[in-house]
Amino acid sequence: MPIPTRLGAGALLLAALPAQSFADLTTATPLAGVPLCSVATGCGLAAGDFDRDGDQDLVVPGNPGQTIRYFRNDGAFVLTDESAGCGLGNAATARGCAVGDVDNDGDLDLFIANWRSASSLFLNDGSGHFTEVAAARGITHNRSSFSCNFGDYDRDGWLDLYIGNHYGPSTVQEPNILYRNSGHGHFVDVTTAAGVGDLAPTFASAFMDYDEDGWPDILTINDKGRLPVLPTHLYRNNRNGTFTEIGASVGADFFIDGMGLDFTDAFNDGGVDFYASDTPPDHLFAVWNPATGRYVDATSRFGMLANTPAGWACNFFDYDNDGWQDVHIVHMITANHVFRNPGAPAAANVPWANVASTIGLAQPWEQFVTLLADFDNDGGIDVCDRYQVSGPTTQAPRGLGLLRNQVVRGNWLKFATVGTVSNRDGIGARVDVITGNQRQRQWVRSGTGFLGSSDLRVHFGLGTAMHADHVEITWPSGQVQHLTHVAANQIVTVTEPKFALRAPATVGGSTALDLAIASDAGLAYAMALALTDQPRTGLPDGRFLPLTFDALSILTLAPGNAVLPGCQGILDAQGAASSALHVPSLPILHGMTIYATAVTFDPPHFPVVKTLFPEPVRIALP
């Protein structure tokens, strides 16, 4: 029986005192026994709530042939080594890690990209016990893999997988791979058909919707490597299963020795900005210019050059909860950097100061990989560093560094997204948090940074604000969800609204329409039917009902009507409602298709309707 290791008395006392920096808690946890990484350019890390208890657990792939370590987190940094018997087994040459629910069964699965050996897909049984199924589920490549990302590029509700490859044996460049999830975690290699077999040596990649059209694009950060020198690549999603490389046309074709990657709306002004680490004296801070529709290299402009050895992992995070995303950068064998966002508009050209040394994050030991997660759910993002075997002047005293955020911070909100029509984790969802005149935006993303998979929950600092006025979640399905007056300092689980037919409808038969919007509990709702979904009916606020309001709509909106008797009412405490659907026994109805939708009302916050659905429920009558 594993025995939890708790923080010692000294660490507990330290945690209770006001502090200005990150505190290293590693030696008070079982993480102190993890050996240094001996794999050149690093081996990955993964955080995720694998046992569904609300706390971020940690997976640490070992060196080749060593155990893949799994540490269960029971909160407040109470960690238990569950490696023996968890099913993860021994590591190959582990590179990137990605976390996501590939079979939509409600628990997090784990992918590990291995270097020049078969990669691993571990299905989770919901309690932190894993079964390796990669080959059985169609993932059969054996390449020089580094990066890996989950995202739903075709928006069918199943997580797809993109893998970035570097040079193979004999310096032959191996193409990147896109696996389409055909359902329930079964994958098909669609790289050639999709047109995303990038032949540059890729260190990092991301599903990033650069143009915010709702369809995930793919950005690759490429090492310059050997001739011909190739830039970063941006593949625009054509919405039909294919992509077009458009980096040059939007200024995203940067010629860098790219290593790490992350993205956010850095200036809270709209636009998707990204940061990539590079060799000295440069890094790359690419800022979207909405006026030109192009990216601009703003690295020097904001004082973010770093004349140090090569940068590797880079991750955006708001370490002090002031409402502005800062960036953490790993620098291999010199001190890591944290560039603090000054909270000024891009046009003000205010430099981002490196504050790593003042907050305890200027670790000087050799490393390539880090991840960010709130391990104690206290609203401060913590850091986990993975250290390397190195020379005596740059070698860390242990293989991991667990650094608790004890910076004096502002208020915060954290969102855990649960998809119903979209993929179960809501990966790809955009979350907007509006407080006063400030709008922050982040995306649920997987596998950004370098080889690490950080906390999937999206975290927002609120500064001194005690609540967010308005939160808007745009799901991968296109569904937009609204929350109002959300109190600060809490983790909010947001479940995607769903409106569905309970069972197939038949002429002369009965079924039901079920509505579930947990965030709208207690609000009034209405359901309606229509004979067609085109043209769509405009609302005064500029949105559209996804059907043509017609005579059938008027009939089925009448309370107590015989076809849809529960058409209006109040959502219950769980945000649920149902209405029977009785289809008349009329021969003319055979072969028809009718359409259904629903809305909720929340005046005065939403003068017209609050929640509506982007697509109707299609009801085919055989």
Coordinates of C-alpha atoms in Angstrom, one line a residue:
M1 CA 0.0 0.0 0.0
P2 CA 1.6 3.3 -1.0
I3 CA 2.1 5.8 1.8
P4 CA 1.4 9.5 1.1
T5 CA 4.3 11.8 1.8
R6 CA 3.1 15.1 3.4
L7 CA 4.9 18.4 3.7
G8 CA 7.2 18.6 6.6
A9 CA 6.5 21.0 9.5
G10 CA 9.0 23.5 8.1
A11 CA 7.4 23.5 4.7
L12 CA 3.9 23.9 6.2
L13 CA 5.1 26.9 8.2
L14 CA 6.6 28.4 5.1
A15 CA 3.4 27.9 3.2
A16 CA 1.5 29.8 6.0
L17 CA 3.7 32.9 5.9
P18 CA 3.3 35.8 3.4
A19 CA 5.8 35.5 0.7
Q20 CA 6.9 37.0 -2.6
S21 CA 8.3 34.1 -4.4
F22 CA 8.0 30.5 -5.5
A23 CA 9.1 27.9 -2.9
D24 CA 10.8 24.6 -3.8
L25 CA 8.8 21.9 -2.1
T26 CA 10.4 18.9 -3.9
T27 CA 12.3 17.4 -1.0
A28 CA 9.1 17.2 1.1
T29 CA 7.4 15.0 -1.6
P30 CA 8.1 11.7 -3.3
L31 CA 9.2 13.7 -6.3
A32 CA 12.6 14.0 -4.7
G33 CA 13.4 10.4 -5.8
V34 CA 13.0 11.0 -9.5
P35 CA 16.3 10.7 -11.3
L36 CA 17.8 13.3 -13.6
C37 CA 16.8 13.0 -17.2
S38 CA 19.5 11.5 -19.4
V39 CA 17.8 12.0 -22.7
A40 CA 19.4 14.7 -24.9
T41 CA 17.1 17.7 -25.2
G42 CA 14.7 16.4 -22.6
C43 CA 11.9 14.0 -21.8
G44 CA 8.3 15.1 -21.2
L45 CA 6.0 15.7 -18.3
A46 CA 2.2 15.6 -18.0
A47 CA -0.3 17.1 -15.5
G48 CA -3.9 16.1 -15.3
D49 CA -6.7 14.9 -13.0
F50 CA -6.4 11.3 -13.9
D51 CA -8.4 9.9 -11.0
R52 CA -11.1 12.6 -11.2
D53 CA -10.8 13.9 -7.6
G54 CA -10.3 17.5 -8.6
D55 CA -6.5 17.6 -8.1
Q56 CA -3.8 17.7 -10.8
D57 CA -1.7 14.5 -10.8
L58 CA 1.7 14.2 -12.4
V59 CA 3.2 11.8 -14.9
V60 CA 7.0 11.7 -15.3
P61 CA 8.3 9.4 -18.1
G62 CA 11.6 7.9 -16.9
N63 CA 14.8 7.5 -18.8
P64 CA 14.8 4.7 -21.4
G65 CA 14.0 1.4 -19.7
Q66 CA 13.0 3.1 -16.4
T67 CA 9.6 3.2 -14.9
I68 CA 7.1 5.9 -16.0
R69 CA 6.3 7.5 -12.7
Y70 CA 2.7 8.4 -11.8
F71 CA 2.1 10.6 -8.7
R72 CA -1.4 10.9 -7.4
N73 CA -2.2 14.3 -5.9
D74 CA -4.7 14.4 -3.0
G75 CA -4.5 18.1 -2.7
A76 CA -2.3 20.5 -0.8
F77 CA 0.8 18.8 -2.3
V78 CA -0.1 15.5 -0.7
L79 CA 1.5 13.2 -3.3
T80 CA 1.5 9.4 -3.5
D81 CA 3.7 7.4 -5.8
E82 CA 1.3 5.1 -7.6
S83 CA 3.8 4.0 -10.4
A84 CA 3.8 0.4 -9.5
G85 CA 0.7 -1.3 -10.9
C86 CA -0.7 1.8 -12.6
G87 CA -0.1 0.2 -16.0
L88 CA 2.2 2.8 -17.5
G89 CA 5.2 0.4 -17.4
N90 CA 8.7 1.4 -18.6
A91 CA 9.6 4.3 -20.8
A92 CA 11.1 4.2 -24.3
T93 CA 12.9 7.4 -25.3
A94 CA 10.0 9.6 -24.2
R95 CA 9.6 13.0 -25.8
G96 CA 6.3 15.0 -25.8
C97 CA 3.3 14.2 -23.7
A98 CA -0.3 15.2 -24.4
V99 CA -3.4 14.7 -22.2
G100 CA -6.9 14.4 -23.4
D101 CA -10.0 12.2 -23.3
V102 CA -9.7 10.4 -26.6
D103 CA -12.7 8.2 -26.1
N104 CA -15.0 10.7 -24.5
D105 CA -15.7 8.5 -21.5
G106 CA -15.1 11.2 -18.9
D107 CA -11.5 10.6 -17.9
L108 CA -8.1 11.8 -19.1
D109 CA -6.0 9.6 -21.3
L110 CA -2.3 10.0 -22.0
F111 CA -0.2 10.0 -25.2
I112 CA 3.6 9.9 -25.1
A113 CA 5.6 10.6 -28.3
N114 CA 8.7 8.4 -28.4
W115 CA 11.9 9.0 -30.3
R116 CA 12.5 6.5 -33.1
S117 CA 10.3 3.9 -31.5
A118 CA 6.5 3.2 -31.3
S119 CA 4.6 5.9 -29.4
S120 CA 2.3 5.1 -26.6
L121 CA -1.4 5.8 -26.1
F122 CA -2.6 5.0 -22.6
L123 CA -6.4 4.7 -22.0
N124 CA -7.4 5.5 -18.4
D125 CA -10.1 3.6 -16.6
G126 CA -11.0 6.7 -14.6
S127 CA -9.1 5.8 -11.4
G128 CA -5.5 6.4 -12.7
H129 CA -5.0 2.9 -14.1
F130 CA -3.9 2.7 -17.7
T131 CA -3.8 0.3 -20.6
E132 CA -1.5 0.9 -23.6
V133 CA -3.5 0.6 -26.9
A134 CA -1.6 2.7 -29.5
A135 CA -1.2 0.0 -32.2
A136 CA -4.6 -1.4 -31.6
R137 CA -6.1 2.1 -32.0
G138 CA -4.3 2.8 -35.3
I139 CA -1.2 4.8 -34.0
T140 CA 1.6 2.8 -35.6
H141 CA 4.3 5.2 -36.7
N142 CA 8.0 4.8 -35.6
R143 CA 9.6 8.2 -36.2
S144 CA 11.8 10.9 -34.6
S145 CA 8.8 12.4 -32.7
F146 CA 9.0 15.4 -30.5
S147 CA 5.8 17.4 -30.1
C148 CA 2.3 16.1 -29.8
N149 CA -1.0 17.9 -29.5
F150 CA -4.7 17.0 -29.1
G151 CA -7.3 19.1 -30.9
D152 CA -10.5 18.6 -32.9
Y153 CA -9.6 19.9 -36.3
D154 CA -12.8 18.6 -38.0
R155 CA -15.1 19.5 -35.1
D156 CA -16.8 16.1 -35.0
G157 CA -16.5 15.9 -31.2
W158 CA -13.5 13.6 -31.1
L159 CA -9.9 14.6 -30.3
D160 CA -7.5 14.2 -33.2
L161 CA -3.7 14.0 -32.7
Y162 CA -0.9 16.0 -34.4
I163 CA 2.7 14.8 -34.0
G164 CA 5.8 16.9 -34.9
N165 CA 8.9 15.0 -36.1
H166 CA 12.5 16.0 -36.3
Y167 CA 15.3 14.3 -38.3
G168 CA 15.2 10.6 -38.6
P169 CA 18.2 8.2 -39.0
S170 CA 20.8 9.3 -41.6
T171 CA 19.5 12.9 -41.3
V172 CA 16.5 12.1 -43.4
Q173 CA 13.6 14.4 -42.6
E174 CA 10.5 12.6 -41.5
P175 CA 7.1 14.2 -42.1
N176 CA 4.8 15.2 -39.3
I177 CA 1.7 13.2 -38.8
L178 CA -2.0 14.0 -38.4
Y179 CA -4.2 11.2 -36.9
R180 CA -7.9 11.7 -37.2
N181 CA -10.0 10.2 -34.4
S182 CA -12.7 8.3 -36.2
G183 CA -14.6 7.7 -33.0
H184 CA -14.0 6.3 -29.5
G185 CA -10.3 6.7 -29.7
H186 CA -9.6 4.9 -33.0
F187 CA -7.2 6.8 -35.2
V188 CA -6.5 7.0 -38.9
D189 CA -3.4 8.6 -40.5
V190 CA -4.8 11.4 -42.7
T191 CA -1.6 13.3 -43.1
T192 CA -1.3 13.2 -46.9
A193 CA -5.0 13.9 -47.6
A194 CA -5.0 16.8 -45.1
G195 CA -1.7 18.3 -46.4
V196 CA 0.0 18.8 -43.1
G197 CA 3.1 16.5 -43.5
D198 CA 5.5 19.3 -42.6
L199 CA 9.0 18.3 -43.8
A200 CA 10.8 20.8 -41.6
P201 CA 12.4 19.5 -38.3
T202 CA 9.6 20.3 -35.9
F203 CA 10.3 20.8 -32.2
A204 CA 6.9 22.2 -31.1
S205 CA 3.4 22.6 -32.6
A206 CA -0.1 23.6 -31.6
F207 CA -3.7 23.6 -32.8
M208 CA -4.1 27.4 -32.9
D209 CA -7.1 29.1 -34.5
Y210 CA -5.1 32.1 -35.6
D211 CA -8.0 33.7 -37.6
E212 CA -10.7 32.8 -35.0
D213 CA -13.1 31.3 -37.6
G214 CA -13.9 28.5 -35.2
W215 CA -11.7 25.9 -37.1
P216 CA -8.4 24.9 -35.5
D217 CA -5.3 25.7 -37.6
I218 CA -1.9 24.1 -37.0
L219 CA 1.3 26.1 -36.2
T220 CA 4.6 24.3 -36.3
I221 CA 7.8 25.7 -34.8
N222 CA 10.8 24.4 -36.7
D223 CA 14.4 24.0 -36.0
K224 CA 16.5 25.6 -38.8
G225 CA 18.4 22.3 -39.1
R226 CA 20.3 21.6 -42.3
L227 CA 19.8 23.1 -45.7
P228 CA 17.4 24.0 -47.0
V229 CA 16.6 26.3 -44.1
L230 CA 12.8 26.3 -43.5
P231 CA 10.6 28.7 -41.5
T232 CA 7.8 28.2 -39.1
H233 CA 4.7 27.0 -40.9
L234 CA 1.1 27.9 -40.4
Y235 CA -1.6 25.6 -41.9
R236 CA -5.0 27.2 -42.3
N237 CA -7.9 24.8 -41.8
N238 CA -10.0 24.7 -45.0
R239 CA -13.0 23.4 -43.1
N240 CA -13.2 20.3 -45.3
G241 CA -10.5 18.1 -43.8
T242 CA -7.7 19.8 -45.6
F243 CA -5.2 22.5 -44.8
T244 CA -3.3 25.1 -46.8
E245 CA 0.1 26.4 -45.7
I246 CA -0.2 30.2 -45.5
G247 CA 2.6 31.3 -43.2
A248 CA 4.2 33.8 -45.7
S249 CA 0.8 35.5 -46.5
V250 CA 0.2 36.4 -42.8
G251 CA 3.8 37.0 -41.8
A252 CA 4.1 33.8 -39.8
D253 CA 7.1 32.4 -41.7
F254 CA 9.8 33.2 -39.2
F255 CA 13.3 31.7 -39.8
I256 CA 14.3 30.8 -36.3
D257 CA 15.9 27.8 -34.4
G258 CA 12.5 27.2 -32.9
M259 CA 12.1 25.1 -29.8
G260 CA 9.1 25.9 -27.6
L261 CA 5.7 27.4 -28.3
D262 CA 2.6 28.8 -26.6
F263 CA -0.1 31.3 -27.5
T264 CA -2.6 33.7 -25.9
D265 CA -4.1 37.1 -26.3
A266 CA -1.1 38.8 -24.7
F267 CA -2.5 42.4 -24.7
N268 CA -6.2 41.7 -24.1
D269 CA -7.0 43.5 -27.3
G270 CA -8.1 40.7 -29.6
G271 CA -5.9 38.6 -31.8
V272 CA -4.0 35.4 -31.2
D273 CA -0.3 36.2 -30.3
F274 CA 2.3 33.5 -29.9
Y275 CA 5.7 33.1 -28.3
A276 CA 8.5 30.7 -29.5
S277 CA 11.9 30.1 -27.9
D278 CA 15.0 30.4 -30.1
T279 CA 18.8 30.4 -29.9
P280 CA 20.7 33.6 -28.8
P281 CA 20.4 36.5 -29.0
D282 CA 16.8 36.1 -30.0
H283 CA 13.4 34.6 -29.1
L284 CA 10.2 35.3 -31.0
F285 CA 7.2 37.2 -29.7
A286 CA 4.8 37.2 -32.7
V287 CA 2.0 39.8 -32.2
W288 CA -1.1 39.8 -34.4
N289 CA -1.8 43.1 -36.0
P290 CA -5.5 43.3 -36.7
A291 CA -5.1 46.3 -39.0
T292 CA -2.9 44.4 -41.5
G293 CA -4.0 40.9 -40.7
R294 CA -0.4 39.8 -40.3
Y295 CA 2.0 38.8 -37.5
V296 CA 4.8 41.1 -36.5
D297 CA 8.0 40.2 -34.7
A298 CA 7.8 42.3 -31.6
T299 CA 10.5 40.6 -29.6
S300 CA 13.0 43.5 -29.5
R301 CA 10.2 46.1 -29.3
F302 CA 9.1 44.7 -25.9
G303 CA 12.6 44.0 -24.6
M304 CA 12.3 40.2 -24.7
L305 CA 15.6 39.4 -26.4
A306 CA 17.6 37.0 -24.2
N307 CA 21.3 36.7 -25.1
T308 CA 21.6 33.3 -23.3
P309 CA 22.0 29.7 -24.4
A310 CA 19.0 28.3 -26.4
G311 CA 15.5 28.7 -25.0
W312 CA 13.3 25.6 -24.8
A313 CA 10.0 25.4 -22.9
C314 CA 8.0 28.6 -23.0
N315 CA 4.5 29.0 -21.4
F316 CA 2.2 31.9 -20.8
F317 CA 0.7 32.2 -17.3
D318 CA -0.5 35.0 -15.0
Y319 CA 1.7 34.2 -12.0
D320 CA 0.5 37.2 -9.9
N321 CA -3.1 37.2 -11.0
D322 CA -3.1 40.8 -12.2
G323 CA -5.1 40.0 -15.3
W324 CA -2.2 40.0 -17.8
Q325 CA -0.5 36.9 -19.2
D326 CA 3.3 36.7 -18.4
V327 CA 5.7 34.2 -20.1
H328 CA 8.0 31.7 -18.5
I329 CA 11.1 30.6 -20.6
V330 CA 13.5 27.7 -19.9
H331 CA 17.1 28.5 -20.9
M332 CA 18.9 25.2 -20.8
I333 CA 22.1 25.9 -18.8
T334 CA 21.5 29.5 -17.6
A335 CA 18.8 31.1 -15.5
N336 CA 15.2 30.8 -16.6
H337 CA 13.3 33.9 -17.4
V338 CA 9.9 35.2 -16.6
F339 CA 8.9 38.2 -18.6
R340 CA 6.2 40.1 -16.7
N341 CA 3.5 41.6 -18.8
P342 CA 3.3 45.4 -17.8
G343 CA -0.4 45.5 -18.5
A344 CA -0.1 48.2 -21.2
P345 CA -1.5 48.4 -24.7
A346 CA 0.7 47.1 -27.5
A347 CA 0.9 50.5 -29.0
A348 CA 2.5 51.9 -25.8
N349 CA 5.7 49.8 -26.4
V350 CA 6.3 49.2 -22.7
P351 CA 9.1 46.6 -22.2
W352 CA 8.4 43.4 -20.4
A353 CA 10.8 43.1 -17.5
N354 CA 12.5 39.8 -16.6
V355 CA 11.4 39.2 -12.9
A356 CA 12.5 35.5 -12.6
S357 CA 15.2 36.2 -10.0
T358 CA 12.9 38.2 -7.8
I359 CA 10.2 35.6 -7.7
G360 CA 12.3 32.5 -7.3
L361 CA 12.1 31.1 -10.9
A362 CA 15.6 31.8 -12.2
Q363 CA 16.7 28.2 -11.9
P364 CA 20.2 27.9 -13.4
W365 CA 20.4 24.2 -13.8
E366 CA 20.3 22.4 -17.1
Q367 CA 16.8 21.6 -18.2
F368 CA 14.6 21.7 -21.3
V369 CA 11.1 20.9 -20.0
T370 CA 8.6 22.5 -17.6
L371 CA 4.9 22.5 -17.0
L372 CA 2.5 24.7 -15.2
A373 CA -0.4 23.6 -13.0
D374 CA -2.2 24.7 -9.9
F375 CA -1.3 21.6 -7.8
D376 CA -3.0 22.9 -4.6
N377 CA -6.0 24.6 -6.2
D378 CA -5.3 27.8 -4.3
G379 CA -5.5 30.1 -7.4
G380 CA -1.7 30.4 -7.9
I381 CA -0.1 28.6 -10.9
D382 CA 2.7 26.4 -9.7
V383 CA 5.7 25.2 -11.7
C384 CA 7.2 21.8 -12.2
D385 CA 10.7 21.7 -13.8
R386 CA 12.4 18.6 -15.3
Y387 CA 16.2 18.7 -14.8
Q388 CA 19.0 17.0 -16.9
V389 CA 22.2 15.1 -16.4
S390 CA 24.8 17.7 -16.9
G391 CA 28.2 19.1 -15.9
P392 CA 28.9 19.9 -12.3
T393 CA 28.2 23.6 -12.6
T394 CA 24.8 23.2 -14.2
Q395 CA 23.5 19.9 -12.8
A396 CA 20.5 20.1 -10.5
P397 CA 20.6 18.2 -7.2
R398 CA 17.5 16.2 -8.2
G399 CA 15.5 15.3 -11.3
L400 CA 12.4 17.4 -10.6
G401 CA 11.7 20.8 -9.1
L402 CA 8.2 21.4 -7.6
L403 CA 7.8 25.1 -7.1
R404 CA 4.8 26.4 -5.2
N405 CA 3.5 29.8 -6.1
Q406 CA 3.7 32.0 -3.0
V407 CA 3.7 35.3 -4.7
V408 CA 1.3 37.9 -3.2
R409 CA -1.4 37.7 -5.8
G410 CA -4.7 39.1 -7.0
N411 CA -8.1 37.4 -7.2
W412 CA -8.7 34.7 -9.8
L413 CA -11.0 32.4 -11.6
K414 CA -10.3 29.0 -13.1
F415 CA -12.5 27.1 -15.6
A416 CA -12.7 23.4 -16.2
T417 CA -14.6 22.8 -19.5
V418 CA -16.8 19.7 -20.0
G419 CA -17.9 19.2 -23.6
T420 CA -21.2 17.4 -24.5
V421 CA -21.3 18.0 -28.3
S422 CA -17.7 19.1 -28.4
N423 CA -14.9 16.8 -27.3
R424 CA -15.2 15.9 -23.6
D425 CA -12.4 18.2 -22.4
G426 CA -13.5 21.2 -24.4
I427 CA -10.0 21.4 -26.0
G428 CA -10.1 24.3 -28.4
A429 CA -12.7 26.2 -26.5
R430 CA -12.1 30.0 -26.1
V431 CA -12.9 31.5 -22.8
D432 CA -13.5 35.3 -22.5
V433 CA -13.6 36.9 -19.1
I434 CA -14.9 40.5 -19.0
T435 CA -14.3 42.6 -15.8
G436 CA -15.2 46.2 -16.2
N437 CA -13.5 47.4 -19.4
Q438 CA -11.1 44.6 -19.6
R439 CA -11.6 41.5 -21.7
Q440 CA -9.2 38.6 -21.2
R441 CA -9.1 35.6 -23.6
Q442 CA -7.6 32.2 -23.4
W443 CA -8.0 28.9 -25.1
V444 CA -8.2 25.3 -23.7
R445 CA -5.0 23.9 -25.2
S446 CA -3.0 20.7 -25.1
G447 CA 0.7 20.0 -25.5
T448 CA 2.0 23.6 -25.8
G449 CA 5.4 24.6 -24.3
F450 CA 8.1 22.0 -25.0
L451 CA 7.4 18.3 -24.4
G452 CA 5.1 19.1 -21.5
S453 CA 1.3 18.9 -21.1
S454 CA 0.2 21.5 -18.5
D455 CA -3.0 21.9 -16.6
L456 CA -5.9 21.9 -19.1
R457 CA -8.0 24.3 -16.9
V458 CA -7.8 27.9 -18.0
H459 CA -6.8 30.3 -15.3
F460 CA -7.5 34.1 -15.2
G461 CA -6.2 36.7 -12.8
L462 CA -8.8 39.3 -11.8
G463 CA -6.6 41.7 -9.9
T464 CA -8.7 43.5 -7.2
A465 CA -12.0 42.6 -8.8
M466 CA -14.3 40.4 -6.7
H467 CA -16.2 39.0 -9.6
A468 CA -16.2 38.7 -13.4
D469 CA -19.1 40.6 -14.9
H470 CA -19.4 38.3 -17.9
V471 CA -17.8 35.0 -19.0
E472 CA -18.3 33.8 -22.5
I473 CA -17.3 30.3 -23.6
T474 CA -17.1 29.6 -27.3
W475 CA -17.1 25.8 -27.7
P476 CA -15.5 23.9 -30.6
S477 CA -19.0 23.0 -31.8
G478 CA -19.7 26.7 -32.2
Q479 CA -22.0 26.9 -29.2
V480 CA -21.6 30.1 -27.2
Q481 CA -22.3 30.0 -23.5
H482 CA -22.7 32.9 -21.1
L483 CA -22.2 33.3 -17.4
T484 CA -22.8 36.5 -15.5
H485 CA -21.5 37.9 -12.2
V486 CA -19.2 35.0 -11.5
A487 CA -17.7 35.3 -8.0
A488 CA -13.9 35.4 -7.8
N489 CA -11.5 32.8 -6.2
Q490 CA -13.2 29.6 -7.3
I491 CA -12.8 26.8 -9.9
V492 CA -15.8 26.7 -12.1
T493 CA -16.8 23.6 -14.0
V494 CA -18.6 24.6 -17.1
T495 CA -20.6 22.0 -19.0
E496 CA -21.5 22.7 -22.7
P497 CA -25.3 23.2 -23.3
K498 CA -27.0 20.4 -25.1
F499 CA -30.4 20.0 -26.8
A500 CA -31.1 16.6 -28.3
L501 CA -33.7 14.1 -29.4
R502 CA -34.0 11.3 -26.9
A503 CA -34.9 8.6 -29.4
P504 CA -35.8 8.5 -33.1
A505 CA -39.1 10.0 -34.0
T506 CA -41.8 8.2 -36.0
V507 CA -45.0 9.2 -37.6
G508 CA -47.8 8.5 -35.1
G509 CA -45.2 7.9 -32.3
S510 CA -43.8 9.7 -29.3
T511 CA -40.3 10.6 -28.1
A512 CA -38.8 13.6 -26.2
L513 CA -36.6 16.6 -26.6
D514 CA -34.1 17.1 -23.8
L515 CA -32.5 20.4 -22.8
A516 CA -29.5 20.6 -20.5
I517 CA -27.8 23.9 -19.6
A518 CA -26.4 23.7 -16.1
S519 CA -25.3 27.3 -16.1
D520 CA -28.9 28.5 -16.8
A521 CA -30.6 26.6 -13.9
G522 CA -33.8 28.4 -12.9
L523 CA -34.2 30.4 -16.1
A524 CA -37.2 30.3 -18.4
Y525 CA -36.8 28.4 -21.6
A526 CA -38.8 27.8 -24.8
M527 CA -38.7 25.1 -27.5
A528 CA -40.0 25.2 -31.0
L529 CA -40.2 23.2 -34.2
A530 CA -40.0 24.4 -37.8
L531 CA -40.4 22.9 -41.3
T532 CA -37.0 24.2 -42.5
D533 CA -33.7 25.5 -41.2
Q534 CA -33.2 28.0 -44.1
P535 CA -33.2 31.0 -44.1
R536 CA -32.4 31.4 -40.5
T537 CA -34.5 33.8 -38.4
G538 CA -32.7 36.9 -37.2
L539 CA -33.0 38.3 -33.7
P540 CA -32.9 41.9 -32.7
D541 CA -29.4 41.5 -31.2
G542 CA -27.9 40.3 -34.4
R543 CA -27.9 36.6 -33.7
F544 CA -29.9 33.9 -35.5
L545 CA -32.3 31.1 -34.6
P546 CA -31.1 28.1 -36.5
L547 CA -34.4 27.6 -38.3
T548 CA -37.1 29.5 -40.2
F549 CA -39.8 30.6 -37.8
D550 CA -43.1 29.5 -39.4
A551 CA -46.6 28.3 -38.7
L552 CA -45.3 25.1 -37.1
S553 CA -43.1 27.2 -34.8
I554 CA -46.1 29.3 -33.7
L555 CA -48.1 26.1 -33.1
T556 CA -45.4 24.4 -31.0
L557 CA -44.7 27.5 -28.9
A558 CA -48.3 27.5 -27.6
P559 CA -48.4 26.2 -24.1
G560 CA -50.0 22.8 -23.8
N561 CA -50.1 22.2 -27.5
A562 CA -50.5 18.5 -28.5
V563 CA -47.3 18.2 -30.5
L564 CA -44.7 19.7 -28.0
P565 CA -46.7 20.1 -24.7
G566 CA -43.6 21.1 -22.6
C567 CA -42.5 23.8 -25.0
Q568 CA -42.1 26.4 -22.2
G569 CA -41.2 26.4 -18.6
I570 CA -38.4 26.8 -16.1
L571 CA -35.1 24.8 -16.1
D572 CA -34.7 22.8 -12.9
A573 CA -31.9 23.1 -10.3
Q574 CA -29.6 21.1 -12.7
G575 CA -30.5 23.3 -15.6
A576 CA -32.6 20.5 -17.3
A577 CA -36.0 20.3 -19.0
S578 CA -37.7 17.9 -21.3
S579 CA -40.8 18.0 -23.5
A580 CA -42.6 15.1 -25.0
L581 CA -42.7 15.2 -28.8
H582 CA -45.9 13.6 -30.3
V583 CA -45.8 13.2 -34.1
P584 CA -49.4 13.1 -35.6
S585 CA -50.4 10.0 -37.5
L586 CA -50.6 11.8 -40.9
P587 CA -49.4 10.0 -44.0
I588 CA -48.1 13.2 -45.5
L589 CA -45.4 13.4 -42.8
H590 CA -43.6 10.3 -43.9
G591 CA -40.2 11.2 -45.4
M592 CA -40.3 14.7 -44.0
T593 CA -37.5 16.4 -41.9
I594 CA -38.5 18.9 -39.3
Y595 CA -36.2 21.0 -37.1
A596 CA -36.1 21.9 -33.4
T597 CA -34.4 24.5 -31.3
A598 CA -34.5 25.9 -27.8
V599 CA -33.6 29.2 -26.1
T600 CA -33.3 30.5 -22.5
F601 CA -34.2 34.0 -21.2
D602 CA -32.3 36.1 -18.5
P603 CA -33.5 39.7 -18.5
P604 CA -32.2 42.3 -18.0
H605 CA -28.7 40.8 -18.7
F606 CA -29.8 39.5 -22.1
P607 CA -32.8 41.6 -23.4
V608 CA -33.6 39.1 -26.2
V609 CA -32.4 35.6 -25.4
K610 CA -29.5 34.2 -23.4
T611 CA -28.6 30.8 -24.7
L612 CA -29.4 29.7 -28.2
F613 CA -28.0 26.8 -30.3
P614 CA -25.9 27.3 -33.4
E615 CA -27.5 24.3 -35.2
P616 CA -31.0 22.8 -35.0
V617 CA -31.9 19.3 -33.9
R618 CA -32.7 17.5 -37.2
I619 CA -35.7 15.2 -36.9
A620 CA -36.1 12.8 -39.9
L621 CA -39.5 11.1 -40.0
P622 CA -39.2 7.7 -41.8

